[in-house]
Coordinates of C-alpha atoms and ligand atoms in Angstrom, one line a residue:
M1 CA -57.6 28.1 -19.8
L2 CA -53.9 29.2 -19.7
E3 CA -53.5 32.9 -19.3
A4 CA -51.1 35.4 -21.0
H5 CA -49.6 37.8 -18.4
E6 CA -49.3 41.4 -19.3
I7 CA -45.9 42.5 -18.0
K8 CA -46.2 46.0 -19.6
P9 CA -49.1 47.6 -21.5
N10 CA -49.4 45.5 -24.6
V11 CA -46.5 43.2 -23.8
Y12 CA -47.3 39.7 -22.5
W13 CA -45.6 36.7 -21.1
V14 CA -46.7 33.8 -23.1
G15 CA -44.2 31.2 -22.0
A16 CA -44.3 27.7 -20.3
L17 CA -44.0 26.6 -16.7
D18 CA -42.0 23.2 -16.5
W19 CA -42.5 22.4 -12.7
N20 CA -41.3 18.9 -13.0
E21 CA -38.0 19.2 -15.0
R22 CA -35.2 18.2 -12.7
L23 CA -32.2 17.8 -15.0
F24 CA -31.0 20.1 -17.8
H25 CA -28.3 18.2 -19.6
G26 CA -26.4 17.2 -16.5
Y27 CA -27.5 20.1 -14.4
T28 CA -30.1 19.6 -11.6
T29 CA -33.0 22.0 -11.6
E30 CA -34.6 21.4 -8.3
R31 CA -36.8 24.4 -8.7
G32 CA -38.1 23.5 -12.2
I33 CA -37.7 25.6 -15.3
T34 CA -39.5 28.2 -17.3
Y35 CA -39.3 28.8 -21.0
N36 CA -40.3 32.4 -21.4
A37 CA -41.8 33.7 -24.7
Y38 CA -43.1 37.4 -25.1
L39 CA -45.9 38.8 -27.2
I40 CA -45.9 42.5 -28.2
M41 CA -49.2 43.9 -29.5
D42 CA -48.4 46.8 -31.7
E43 CA -49.3 47.7 -35.3
K44 CA -47.3 44.6 -36.2
V45 CA -47.8 41.7 -33.8
T46 CA -44.5 40.3 -32.6
L47 CA -43.5 37.0 -30.8
I48 CA -40.2 36.9 -29.2
D49 CA -38.9 33.3 -28.7
T50 CA -40.8 30.2 -28.3
V51 CA -40.8 27.2 -25.9
K52 CA -39.6 23.7 -25.6
E53 CA -41.6 21.6 -28.1
K54 CA -43.7 19.7 -25.6
F55 CA -45.1 23.0 -24.4
S56 CA -46.1 24.3 -28.0
Q57 CA -49.8 24.0 -27.3
D58 CA -49.3 26.0 -24.0
L59 CA -47.6 28.9 -25.9
L60 CA -50.3 29.0 -28.6
A61 CA -53.0 28.8 -26.0
R62 CA -51.6 31.8 -24.1
V63 CA -51.1 33.7 -27.3
S64 CA -54.7 33.0 -28.4
Q65 CA -55.9 34.7 -25.1
V66 CA -54.6 37.9 -26.7
V67 CA -54.6 37.5 -30.4
D68 CA -55.3 35.0 -33.1
P69 CA -51.8 33.4 -33.8
A70 CA -52.5 33.8 -37.6
K71 CA -52.3 37.7 -36.9
I72 CA -48.7 37.4 -35.7
D73 CA -46.5 39.4 -38.2
Y74 CA -43.0 38.7 -36.8
V75 CA -41.5 35.9 -34.8
I76 CA -38.0 36.8 -33.4
S77 CA -35.7 33.9 -32.5
N78 CA -33.0 35.0 -30.2
H79 CA -31.4 31.6 -29.8
V80 CA -31.5 28.3 -31.7
E81 CA -31.3 25.9 -28.6
M82 CA -34.4 23.8 -28.5
D83 CA -35.7 25.0 -25.1
H84 CA -36.4 28.4 -27.0
S85 CA -37.1 27.1 -30.5
G86 CA -38.7 23.7 -30.1
A87 CA -42.2 25.1 -30.7
L88 CA -41.2 26.8 -33.8
P89 CA -42.7 24.2 -36.2
A90 CA -46.1 24.5 -34.3
V91 CA -45.8 28.3 -34.4
A92 CA -44.9 28.3 -38.1
A93 CA -48.0 26.2 -38.8
A94 CA -50.3 28.5 -36.7
C95 CA -48.7 31.9 -37.8
K96 CA -48.9 31.6 -41.6
N97 CA -48.4 35.2 -42.2
A98 CA -45.3 35.7 -40.0
T99 CA -41.8 36.7 -40.9
F100 CA -39.2 34.9 -38.9
L101 CA -36.0 36.7 -37.9
C102 CA -32.8 35.4 -36.3
T103 CA -29.0 35.9 -36.8
T104 CA -27.1 34.5 -39.8
K105 CA -25.5 32.0 -37.6
A106 CA -28.9 30.9 -36.2
K107 CA -30.3 30.7 -39.9
E108 CA -27.5 28.2 -40.6
E109 CA -28.2 26.1 -37.5
F110 CA -32.0 26.3 -38.0
A111 CA -31.5 24.8 -41.4
H112 CA -30.5 21.6 -39.8
H113 CA -32.9 21.6 -37.0
F114 CA -36.1 22.4 -38.8
Q115 CA -35.6 21.2 -42.3
E116 CA -39.1 19.9 -42.6
A117 CA -40.9 22.9 -41.1
G118 CA -39.9 24.9 -44.1
I119 CA -39.4 28.1 -42.2
D120 CA -37.8 30.9 -44.2
F121 CA -35.7 32.8 -41.7
Q122 CA -34.6 36.4 -42.5
A123 CA -31.1 37.2 -41.0
V124 CA -30.5 40.2 -38.9
K125 CA -27.3 41.6 -37.3
T126 CA -26.1 43.9 -34.6
G127 CA -27.6 47.3 -35.0
D128 CA -30.4 46.2 -37.2
T129 CA -33.9 47.6 -36.2
L130 CA -37.5 46.5 -36.8
N131 CA -40.2 49.1 -36.6
I132 CA -43.4 47.5 -35.4
G133 CA -45.5 50.6 -34.9
E134 CA -45.0 52.6 -31.7
R135 CA -42.0 50.6 -31.0
T136 CA -38.6 50.0 -32.7
L137 CA -36.8 46.8 -31.7
T138 CA -33.1 46.7 -31.9
F139 CA -31.0 43.5 -32.2
V140 CA -27.6 42.9 -30.6
E141 CA -25.7 39.7 -31.4
T142 CA -24.3 38.1 -28.2
P143 CA -22.3 35.0 -29.7
M144 CA -21.7 32.3 -27.2
V145 CA -24.2 33.5 -24.6
H146 CA -25.0 30.7 -24.8
W147 CA -24.3 29.4 -28.3
P148 CA -22.7 31.0 -31.3
D149 CA -26.1 32.1 -32.7
N150 CA -27.3 34.1 -29.8
M151 CA -28.7 37.7 -29.9
V152 CA -30.8 39.8 -27.6
T153 CA -33.6 42.2 -28.6
Y154 CA -34.1 45.6 -27.1
D155 CA -37.4 47.5 -27.0
E156 CA -36.6 51.1 -26.5
F157 CA -40.2 52.2 -26.1
D158 CA -40.9 49.8 -23.0
K159 CA -37.2 49.8 -22.0
I160 CA -37.1 46.1 -21.9
L161 CA -34.2 44.0 -22.9
F162 CA -35.3 40.5 -24.0
S163 CA -32.0 38.8 -23.0
N164 CA -32.7 35.1 -23.7
D165 CA -30.3 33.0 -21.7
A166 CA -28.3 35.9 -20.2
F167 CA -29.5 36.7 -16.6
G168 CA -31.7 33.6 -16.6
Q169 CA -32.4 31.2 -13.8
H170 CA -33.9 27.8 -13.6
F171 CA -36.8 28.8 -11.3
A172 CA -40.4 27.8 -12.0
S173 CA -42.9 30.2 -10.3
S174 CA -46.4 31.4 -10.5
Q175 CA -44.9 34.9 -10.2
R176 CA -43.3 36.8 -13.1
F177 CA -41.3 39.5 -11.4
D178 CA -38.2 39.6 -9.0
V179 CA -40.1 41.7 -6.5
D180 CA -42.8 39.0 -6.1
V181 CA -40.4 36.1 -5.2
D182 CA -37.7 35.1 -2.7
L183 CA -34.7 37.2 -4.1
C184 CA -32.1 35.1 -2.1
E185 CA -33.4 32.0 -4.0
V186 CA -33.5 33.6 -7.3
M187 CA -30.0 34.9 -6.9
K188 CA -29.0 31.5 -5.8
Q189 CA -30.5 30.0 -8.9
A190 CA -29.0 32.8 -11.1
R191 CA -25.6 32.0 -9.7
K192 CA -26.0 28.2 -10.4
Y193 CA -27.2 29.0 -13.9
Y194 CA -24.1 31.2 -14.6
A195 CA -21.8 28.7 -13.3
N196 CA -23.3 25.6 -15.1
I197 CA -24.5 27.3 -18.5
V198 CA -22.6 30.7 -19.0
Q199 CA -19.3 30.3 -17.2
P200 CA -17.4 28.8 -20.3
Y201 CA -18.3 32.0 -22.1
G202 CA -17.5 34.5 -19.4
M203 CA -15.4 36.7 -21.6
Q204 CA -18.3 37.0 -24.3
A205 CA -20.7 37.5 -21.4
S206 CA -18.6 40.4 -20.1
K207 CA -18.7 42.0 -23.5
A208 CA -22.5 41.7 -23.6
L209 CA -22.7 43.1 -20.1
E210 CA -21.0 46.2 -21.5
V211 CA -23.7 46.6 -24.1
V212 CA -26.4 46.1 -21.5
K213 CA -25.0 48.8 -19.2
G214 CA -25.4 51.4 -22.0
L215 CA -29.2 50.8 -22.3
S216 CA -31.9 52.5 -20.4
L217 CA -33.6 49.6 -18.8
E218 CA -36.9 49.0 -16.8
M219 CA -36.9 45.4 -17.3
I220 CA -34.6 42.6 -18.2
A221 CA -36.8 39.8 -19.5
P222 CA -34.7 36.6 -19.9
S223 CA -35.9 33.4 -21.4
H224 CA -35.7 31.4 -18.1
G225 CA -37.1 32.4 -14.8
I226 CA -38.4 35.7 -13.4
I227 CA -38.2 39.1 -15.0
W228 CA -35.7 41.5 -13.5
T229 CA -37.3 45.0 -12.5
E230 CA -36.4 46.4 -9.2
H231 CA -33.4 44.1 -8.8
I232 CA -31.8 45.0 -12.1
P233 CA -28.6 46.4 -10.4
Q234 CA -28.2 43.3 -8.2
I235 CA -28.2 40.9 -11.2
L236 CA -25.9 43.2 -13.3
E237 CA -23.5 43.5 -10.3
A238 CA -23.5 39.8 -9.8
Y239 CA -22.7 39.2 -13.5
A240 CA -20.0 41.8 -13.2
Q241 CA -18.4 39.9 -10.4
W242 CA -18.9 36.4 -12.0
T243 CA -17.6 37.5 -15.4
S244 CA -14.5 39.1 -13.7
N245 CA -13.3 35.7 -12.5
K246 CA -12.1 37.2 -9.3
K247 CA -11.6 34.6 -6.6
V248 CA -12.3 35.0 -2.9
D249 CA -10.8 33.5 0.1
K250 CA -13.0 30.4 -0.1
A251 CA -12.2 26.8 -0.2
A252 CA -14.0 23.7 -1.4
I253 CA -12.9 20.2 -0.5
I254 CA -14.5 17.6 -2.7
Y255 CA -13.9 13.9 -2.2
D256 CA -15.1 10.4 -2.4
S257 CA -14.1 7.8 0.2
M258 CA -14.4 4.0 0.3
W259 CA -13.8 3.3 4.1
G260 CA -13.6 6.7 5.5
S261 CA -9.8 7.5 5.3
T262 CA -10.0 10.0 2.5
E263 CA -12.9 11.6 4.2
K264 CA -10.8 12.1 7.3
I265 CA -8.2 13.6 5.3
A266 CA -10.8 16.0 3.6
K267 CA -11.9 17.1 7.1
A268 CA -8.5 17.7 8.3
I269 CA -7.7 19.8 5.2
C270 CA -11.0 21.7 5.7
E271 CA -10.2 22.5 9.5
G272 CA -6.7 23.7 8.4
F273 CA -8.2 26.0 5.8
I274 CA -10.8 27.3 8.3
Q275 CA -8.1 27.9 11.0
A276 CA -6.1 29.9 8.3
G277 CA -9.3 32.2 7.9
L278 CA -10.8 30.7 4.8
D279 CA -14.4 30.3 4.3
A280 CA -14.2 26.5 3.7
R281 CA -16.5 23.6 3.5
Y282 CA -16.2 20.0 2.3
F283 CA -18.5 18.0 -0.1
D284 CA -18.9 14.1 -0.3
I285 CA -19.4 13.8 -3.9
K286 CA -22.2 11.3 -3.2
A287 CA -24.2 13.8 -1.3
T288 CA -24.0 17.0 -3.4
H289 CA -24.5 17.1 -7.1
E290 CA -21.7 18.4 -9.2
S291 CA -23.8 21.2 -10.6
D292 CA -24.3 22.5 -7.0
I293 CA -20.6 22.1 -6.3
V294 CA -19.6 24.2 -9.3
A295 CA -22.0 27.0 -8.2
Y296 CA -20.2 27.1 -4.9
T297 CA -16.6 26.8 -6.5
L298 CA -17.4 29.6 -9.0
D299 CA -15.2 32.2 -7.1
A300 CA -13.4 29.9 -4.7
K301 CA -9.5 30.5 -4.5
Y302 CA -8.8 27.0 -3.2
I303 CA -10.2 23.7 -4.5
A304 CA -8.9 20.4 -3.0
V305 CA -10.0 17.2 -4.7
G306 CA -9.5 13.7 -3.0
S307 CA -9.8 10.1 -4.1
P308 CA -8.6 6.7 -3.0
T309 CA -7.4 4.3 -5.3
L310 CA -10.0 2.1 -6.8
N311 CA -8.9 -0.7 -9.4
M312 CA -5.8 1.5 -10.1
K313 CA -7.9 4.5 -11.0
M314 CA -9.5 7.4 -9.2
M315 CA -13.0 6.9 -7.9
P316 CA -15.4 7.2 -10.8
N317 CA -17.5 9.9 -9.1
I318 CA -14.3 12.2 -8.7
A319 CA -13.5 11.5 -12.4
M320 CA -17.0 12.6 -13.3
F321 CA -16.8 15.6 -11.2
L322 CA -13.5 16.7 -12.6
T323 CA -14.7 16.2 -16.2
Y324 CA -17.8 18.1 -15.5
Q325 CA -15.9 21.0 -13.7
N326 CA -13.1 21.1 -16.4
G327 CA -15.6 21.1 -19.1
L328 CA -16.9 24.5 -17.9
S329 CA -13.5 25.9 -18.5
P330 CA -13.1 27.8 -15.3
R331 CA -10.2 30.3 -15.1
N332 CA -7.7 28.4 -12.8
A333 CA -4.5 30.4 -13.2
D334 CA -5.1 32.1 -10.0
R335 CA -6.6 29.2 -8.2
V336 CA -4.8 26.9 -5.8
G337 CA -5.5 23.2 -6.2
L338 CA -4.6 20.3 -3.9
A339 CA -4.9 16.7 -4.5
F340 CA -5.2 14.0 -1.8
G341 CA -6.3 10.6 -1.0
S342 CA -5.7 7.4 0.8
Y343 CA -4.6 4.1 -0.8
G344 CA -3.8 0.4 0.1
W345 CA -1.2 -0.7 -2.4
A346 CA -0.4 2.4 -4.7
P347 CA -1.4 6.1 -4.5
V348 CA -2.8 6.0 -8.1
G349 CA -6.1 7.6 -7.3
P350 CA -4.6 10.8 -5.6
N351 CA -1.9 11.1 -8.3
A352 CA -4.4 10.9 -11.0
V353 CA -6.4 13.7 -9.5
Q354 CA -3.1 15.8 -9.3
K355 CA -2.7 15.2 -13.0
E356 CA -6.1 16.3 -13.8
L357 CA -5.7 19.5 -11.6
E358 CA -2.4 20.3 -13.4
G359 CA -4.0 19.8 -16.8
A360 CA -6.8 22.2 -15.8
G361 CA -4.1 24.9 -14.9
Y362 CA -4.4 25.0 -11.1
K363 CA -1.4 26.2 -9.1
L364 CA -0.2 23.3 -7.0
P365 CA 2.2 24.6 -4.4
Q366 CA 1.6 21.7 -2.0
E367 CA 2.6 18.3 -3.1
T368 CA -0.2 15.7 -3.3
I369 CA -1.2 14.3 0.1
T370 CA -1.3 10.6 0.0
L371 CA -1.7 8.3 3.0
N372 CA -1.2 4.6 3.3
W373 CA -4.3 2.8 4.8
R374 CA -5.9 4.6 7.8
P375 CA -4.6 8.0 9.1
T376 CA -3.6 8.2 12.7
Q377 CA -4.5 11.4 14.7
E378 CA -0.9 12.5 14.2
D379 CA -1.2 12.0 10.4
L380 CA -4.4 14.2 10.5
D381 CA -2.8 16.8 12.6
T382 CA 0.2 17.1 10.1
I383 CA -2.3 17.3 7.2
Q384 CA -4.3 20.1 8.8
E385 CA -1.1 22.0 9.5
K386 CA -0.2 21.6 5.8
A387 CA -3.5 23.1 4.7
F388 CA -3.2 25.8 7.2
H389 CA 0.2 26.8 5.8
L390 CA -0.9 26.3 2.2
A391 CA -3.7 29.0 2.9
Q392 CA -1.3 31.2 4.8
A393 CA 1.4 31.1 2.2
Q394 CA -0.9 32.5 -0.4
E395 CA -1.8 35.6 1.6
Ligands
LIG401 FE1 -32.0 28.3 -22.7 FE2 -29.0 28.0 -24.5 O1 -30.7 27.7 -24.1

């Protein structure tokens, strides 16, 4: 029988563990995913968020360990996306007496997602409160963290912020709290989550962060991953850094190669960066998934991208990487880019990379490095020197 986990007196985690999920629309989730939902037992029984549709019965089974779902008075939906709302039709069927609450934007979106469930949502806005007995819940809209409809719910009695996507991590665990798991791994997953999910909305996330800083908090309970308790300062500090868009002296060299020439250039660039004092590393795009690379590049000041020419184009894996990374709208104005690559008949691949980097707003002080056929050691020494000077010139 599935259990409900009491995280504070009369507050329960009733979510789902998705140990096997490995891809979240293009983002690899090597540690699985959790969909966190929370049940508050007060004079009015309240469910905060639900789970992915296929885990609907897990949610209801966990709730049933505490209370008959028919006795739930309120269902609060902080976010429309289906990893948190997919179970709403099953919840609506089981909770006949519940009132459903969400933002105005969410109400509009739910009308498209759940036409057939016939759920009558009531809209709430920032500053609205809901008294459920001993507790009063306060709603704060957090648009674009991570969709336009988002809000968070603050429980002042328990000092818990139910933060939905914000501060989440794709990290399935039998444990519920930060103090019971490997913090390094959780922070790594929180960073990957921010880079791949929240990054395009960094400005909105920084505004939400200001609201959070004003709250008295004992727990941040996101809708993915573990609950922050002792390590609230660490995750807030990390979000402060990530949303600041500050770059550090770090470089990523990302490339694909057909016969090893572009790879040799990548290694020479990397060595030049290292000798100039940067924290640098290279990624063969075939060996590392783009969602891991963007977690690394989140605060990197230097990004070099290399491709040979294939069929008068850049290599498809590099095109995919650039499309993915640019889609996350990284702030590149203070970032140095460098395009490079080898070619046989025409340097179309590296020049196409250069155009992509220009279009994404990188500074490109060094002209694109192109090399016909195989590089000699002298060529590589020259390239290493160029990379060294590129890094030195930015000091
Ligand atoms: Fe976890 Fe935006 O959904």
